[in-house]
Short mmCIF file of C-alpha atoms and ligand atoms in Angstrom, two decimals:
data_model
loop_
_atom_site.label_atom_id
_atom_site.label_comp_id
_atom_site.label_asym_id
_atom_site.label_seq_id
_atom_site.Cartn_x
_atom_site.Cartn_y
_atom_site.Cartn_z
CA MET A 28 -11.30 -8.86 -3.12
CA THR A 29 -13.12 -8.44 -6.37
CA THR A 30 -11.65 -8.95 -9.81
CA ASP A 31 -14.84 -8.52 -11.88
CA LYS A 32 -17.72 -5.60 -10.49
CA SER A 33 -18.13 -4.91 -6.79
CA PRO A 34 -20.72 -5.65 -5.40
CA LEU A 35 -21.09 -2.18 -3.48
CA HIS A 36 -20.41 -0.87 -6.30
CA GLU A 37 -23.07 -2.34 -8.54
CA ALA A 38 -25.42 -1.35 -4.83
CA GLY A 39 -24.11 1.98 -5.84
CA GLY A 40 -21.37 2.17 -3.13
CA PRO A 41 -17.57 3.51 -3.74
CA CYS A 42 -15.64 1.60 -6.28
CA TYR A 43 -12.33 2.70 -5.63
CA ARG A 44 -9.89 1.18 -9.06
CA ALA A 45 -6.90 0.13 -7.75
CA VAL A 46 -3.48 -1.21 -7.61
CA MET A 47 -1.72 -2.49 -5.26
CA LEU A 48 1.79 -2.39 -4.48
CA VAL A 49 2.95 -5.25 -2.31
CA GLY A 50 6.80 -5.84 -0.55
CA PRO A 51 8.40 -5.90 2.29
CA PRO A 52 9.67 -3.04 4.85
CA GLY A 53 12.34 -1.41 2.95
CA VAL A 54 12.22 -3.06 -0.94
CA GLY A 55 11.59 0.47 -1.52
CA LYS A 56 7.47 1.15 -1.60
CA GLY A 57 7.83 4.29 -0.07
CA THR A 58 10.71 6.18 -2.86
CA GLN A 59 8.27 4.25 -6.04
CA GLY A 60 4.82 5.72 -4.47
CA LYS A 61 5.27 9.19 -4.32
CA MET A 62 6.68 8.91 -7.36
CA LEU A 63 3.99 7.01 -8.49
CA ALA A 64 2.26 10.98 -6.92
CA GLN A 65 2.95 13.05 -8.93
CA ILE A 66 1.72 11.39 -11.78
CA PRO A 67 -1.56 13.01 -13.04
CA GLY A 68 -4.59 10.47 -13.02
CA ILE A 69 -2.85 8.19 -9.60
CA PHE A 70 -3.90 9.15 -6.57
CA HIS A 71 -1.34 6.51 -4.19
CA VAL A 72 -1.92 5.88 -0.66
CA SER A 73 0.49 5.02 1.91
CA SER A 74 -1.04 3.37 4.73
CA GLY A 75 1.80 4.48 6.65
CA ASP A 76 1.44 7.56 5.68
CA MET A 77 -1.93 8.55 6.71
CA PHE A 78 -1.04 6.85 9.86
CA ARG A 79 1.64 8.89 11.09
CA GLU A 80 -0.68 12.23 9.84
CA LEU A 81 -3.48 10.70 12.54
CA ASP A 82 -2.97 13.57 15.59
CA ILE A 83 -1.08 11.99 17.93
CA ASN A 84 -3.21 12.38 20.49
CA SER A 85 -6.16 10.99 19.11
CA LYS A 86 -7.63 7.76 20.19
CA CYS A 87 -6.48 6.03 16.96
CA GLY A 88 -3.22 8.10 16.96
CA GLN A 89 -2.67 6.24 20.06
CA ILE A 90 -3.56 3.27 19.08
CA PHE A 91 -0.92 3.36 16.08
CA GLN A 92 2.02 4.46 18.12
CA GLU A 93 1.52 1.68 20.33
CA TYR A 94 1.27 -0.67 17.34
CA ALA A 95 3.84 0.76 15.44
CA SER A 96 6.42 1.42 17.55
CA ILE A 97 6.82 -2.13 18.12
CA GLY A 98 6.17 -3.32 14.22
CA LYS A 99 2.77 -5.16 14.84
CA LEU A 100 -0.07 -4.23 12.94
CA VAL A 101 -2.89 -2.10 14.13
CA PRO A 102 -5.84 -4.41 14.46
CA ASP A 103 -7.73 -4.71 11.08
CA HIS A 104 -10.68 -3.40 11.77
CA ILE A 105 -9.20 -0.10 13.07
CA THR A 106 -6.92 -0.12 10.51
CA VAL A 107 -10.05 -0.14 7.14
CA LYS A 108 -11.90 2.20 9.46
CA ILE A 109 -8.88 4.87 9.62
CA TRP A 110 -8.92 3.88 6.02
CA GLN A 111 -12.45 3.93 4.54
CA ASP A 112 -12.47 7.65 6.57
CA TYR A 113 -9.80 8.45 5.17
CA MET A 114 -10.65 7.87 0.99
CA ALA A 115 -14.19 9.36 2.03
CA ALA A 116 -12.46 13.23 3.08
CA LYS A 117 -10.06 12.38 -0.21
CA VAL A 118 -13.14 12.31 -2.42
CA ARG A 119 -15.17 15.14 -0.44
CA GLU A 120 -12.10 17.29 -0.85
CA GLN A 121 -11.81 16.96 -4.24
CA ALA A 122 -7.97 14.95 -4.07
CA TYR A 123 -9.03 11.55 -5.67
CA ALA A 124 -11.58 11.67 -8.21
CA PRO A 125 -12.35 7.51 -8.32
CA GLU A 126 -13.87 7.74 -12.10
CA ARG A 127 -10.92 9.75 -13.58
CA ASP A 128 -8.11 8.21 -10.80
CA LEU A 129 -6.64 4.89 -10.57
CA LEU A 130 -6.02 3.85 -7.24
CA ILE A 131 -2.72 3.17 -5.45
CA LEU A 132 -2.67 0.54 -2.52
CA ASP A 133 0.25 0.84 -1.04
CA GLY A 134 0.03 -0.79 2.65
CA ILE A 135 -3.20 -1.36 2.39
CA PRO A 136 -4.20 -4.14 2.70
CA ARG A 137 -1.84 -5.53 4.38
CA ASN A 138 -2.90 -9.35 4.50
CA ILE A 139 -6.02 -11.46 3.55
CA ALA A 140 -8.23 -10.51 6.48
CA GLN A 141 -7.78 -6.79 5.41
CA ALA A 142 -8.18 -7.97 1.68
CA SER A 143 -12.10 -9.12 2.31
CA LEU A 144 -12.69 -6.20 4.85
CA ILE A 145 -11.52 -3.33 1.43
CA ALA A 146 -13.07 -5.40 -1.04
CA PRO A 147 -16.79 -4.71 -1.30
CA TYR A 148 -14.90 -1.27 -2.12
CA VAL A 149 -11.81 -2.12 -4.40
CA LYS A 150 -11.53 -3.75 -7.84
CA VAL A 151 -7.97 -4.74 -8.22
CA PHE A 152 -6.34 -4.50 -11.64
CA LYS A 153 -3.31 -5.30 -10.63
CA VAL A 154 -0.70 -6.64 -7.59
CA ILE A 155 3.09 -4.90 -8.19
CA TYR A 156 4.79 -7.38 -5.79
CA MET A 157 7.80 -6.31 -5.77
CA VAL A 158 11.08 -8.26 -4.51
CA CYS A 159 14.98 -8.02 -3.61
CA ALA A 160 16.48 -11.57 -3.00
CA ASP A 161 19.04 -10.00 -0.51
CA ARG A 162 17.28 -9.01 3.70
CA GLU A 163 20.36 -7.49 4.56
CA VAL A 164 20.00 -5.08 1.39
CA MET A 165 16.55 -3.76 2.50
CA PHE A 166 18.02 -3.73 6.38
CA LYS A 167 21.04 -1.28 5.85
CA ARG A 168 18.05 0.98 4.01
CA ILE A 169 15.72 0.80 6.54
CA ARG A 170 18.47 1.71 9.40
CA GLY A 171 19.48 4.78 6.24
CA ARG A 172 15.71 5.82 6.27
CA SER A 173 15.47 5.75 10.32
CA LEU A 174 18.56 8.55 10.49
CA LYS A 175 16.77 10.49 7.34
CA GLU A 176 12.96 10.10 8.49
CA ASN A 177 11.99 10.50 12.51
CA ARG A 178 10.42 6.68 12.39
CA ILE A 179 10.19 5.00 15.50
CA ASP A 180 9.56 2.00 14.00
CA ASP A 181 12.92 2.07 11.99
CA SER A 182 15.27 2.46 14.75
CA GLU A 183 15.13 -0.67 16.45
CA GLU A 184 17.33 -2.99 15.23
CA VAL A 185 14.66 -6.15 16.78
CA VAL A 186 11.98 -3.91 15.84
CA VAL A 187 12.72 -4.09 12.24
CA ARG A 188 13.43 -7.17 12.29
CA TYR A 189 10.30 -8.31 13.65
CA ARG A 190 8.03 -6.78 11.05
CA TRP A 191 10.58 -8.67 8.62
CA ASP A 192 8.66 -11.37 10.32
CA VAL A 193 5.02 -9.99 10.18
CA TYR A 194 5.81 -9.12 6.71
CA LYS A 195 7.16 -12.96 6.03
CA ARG A 196 3.58 -14.00 8.00
CA GLU A 197 0.66 -11.78 7.39
CA THR A 198 1.62 -10.17 4.04
CA GLU A 199 3.01 -12.44 1.67
CA PRO A 200 0.49 -14.63 1.27
CA LEU A 201 -1.74 -12.15 -0.46
CA ILE A 202 0.33 -12.85 -3.64
CA ASP A 203 -1.41 -16.28 -3.30
CA HIS A 204 -4.60 -14.71 -2.60
CA TYR A 205 -4.95 -13.07 -5.64
CA PRO A 206 -5.75 -14.39 -9.20
CA GLN A 207 -2.38 -15.03 -10.25
CA ASP A 208 -2.31 -13.74 -13.83
CA LEU A 209 -3.14 -9.85 -11.71
CA ILE A 210 0.19 -10.09 -9.87
CA ARG A 211 3.59 -8.54 -11.54
CA LEU A 212 6.68 -9.54 -10.59
CA ILE A 213 9.46 -5.82 -9.96
CA ASP A 214 13.04 -6.88 -9.49
CA ALA A 215 13.64 -4.36 -6.43
CA ASP A 216 17.08 -4.79 -6.70
CA THR A 217 18.11 -2.01 -9.44
CA ILE A 218 17.88 1.01 -9.04
CA ALA A 219 15.26 3.26 -8.31
CA ALA A 220 14.85 4.24 -11.99
CA ASP A 221 14.82 0.80 -13.17
CA VAL A 222 12.23 -0.09 -10.46
CA LEU A 223 9.98 2.80 -11.34
CA GLN A 224 10.12 1.38 -15.27
CA GLN A 225 8.79 -1.45 -14.61
CA ILE A 226 6.91 -0.69 -12.35
CA LEU A 227 5.39 1.94 -14.83
CA SER A 228 4.96 -1.07 -18.31
CA ALA A 229 2.74 -2.66 -15.92
CA ILE A 230 0.42 0.36 -15.12
CA VAL A 231 0.32 2.48 -18.37
CA PRO A 232 -1.86 -0.22 -19.98
CA ILE A 233 -4.60 0.58 -16.95
CA GLN A 234 -4.27 3.71 -17.21
CA LYS A 235 -4.96 3.84 -20.69
CA LYS A 236 -7.22 1.43 -20.94
CA HIS A 237 -9.50 2.01 -18.02
CA PHE A 238 -8.86 5.85 -17.20
CA MET A 239 -8.14 8.02 -20.60
CA ALA A 240 -11.17 10.13 -21.96
CA PRO A 241 -12.16 9.54 -24.77
CA LEU A 242 -10.77 12.08 -27.92
CA MET A 243 -13.66 14.02 -28.80
P1 ADP B 29 6.65 -0.40 6.51
O1 ADP B 29 6.37 -0.58 5.01
O2 ADP B 29 7.95 -0.18 6.32
O3 ADP B 29 7.17 -1.58 6.54
P2 ADP B 29 4.61 1.79 7.02
O4 ADP B 29 5.22 2.46 6.78
O5 ADP B 29 3.97 0.70 5.93
O6 ADP B 29 5.82 1.27 7.15
O7 ADP B 29 3.88 1.05 8.16
C1 ADP B 29 4.11 1.46 9.21
C2 ADP B 29 3.33 1.18 10.41
O8 ADP B 29 2.40 1.12 10.62
C3 ADP B 29 3.18 -1.01 10.38
O9 ADP B 29 5.05 -0.98 10.88
C4 ADP B 29 2.10 -0.79 11.10
O10 ADP B 29 2.49 -0.95 12.30
C5 ADP B 29 0.91 0.22 10.31
N1 ADP B 29 0.40 -0.38 9.58
C6 ADP B 29 1.12 0.59 8.26
N2 ADP B 29 0.02 0.08 7.52
C7 ADP B 29 -0.97 -1.08 8.29
C8 ADP B 29 -2.14 -1.42 7.46
N3 ADP B 29 -2.69 -2.11 6.58
N4 ADP B 29 -2.33 -2.85 8.99
C9 ADP B 29 -2.15 -2.55 9.90
N5 ADP B 29 -0.62 -1.52 10.02
C10 ADP B 29 -0.71 -1.21 9.13
#
């Protein structure tokens, strides 16, 4: 992923200026994402929500079900294609204005291959790395969520633990993939408001510097 000017941007392609949220399942990304999405000038994209919005009878919807139900990642090219179409639709619908809004990418990229595939479109300002020392706390949160949200991938203990392994193997290496000055460590083992405060302290300066219209 580019940290300088994106090549496609220079060639006139889309350039999404973004902050990424990275963290294991159950760390609280979804809770934070929902709060961040309420802030004017922020556009939050959760890949999990993006997939869950697909028509379950469509080809992509079926592929998602097939992989998510066993805790596997949807294949990279399909994921990135769905994401590209989703982003283009949000720009068309004027829900997201790349020159006005800071994009929060939550759940994508999920591995280094995806990071490379989306790199031409994305300029990464920060990688918000949410950590929670006690993984049993996260498993407990997921079990609670499965009861409330009817998620196919949360109900089975074995699937939840498998997703944890996938995270460790595929997603966590992203932290070493990006320049270390972009990484902001967030202690997620605390109350939601505290986590939000830590995230805001990382992203508000970016919004002010890059997205604030000059005062007339
Ligand atoms: P969690 O953060 O709890 O793991 P998500 O809602 O982000 O859950 O994702 C749910 C499922 O959707 C994943 O287990 C995976 O099957 C699929 N998925 C989400 N994002 C991606 C992605 N970037 N690449 C591949 N599969 C993904």
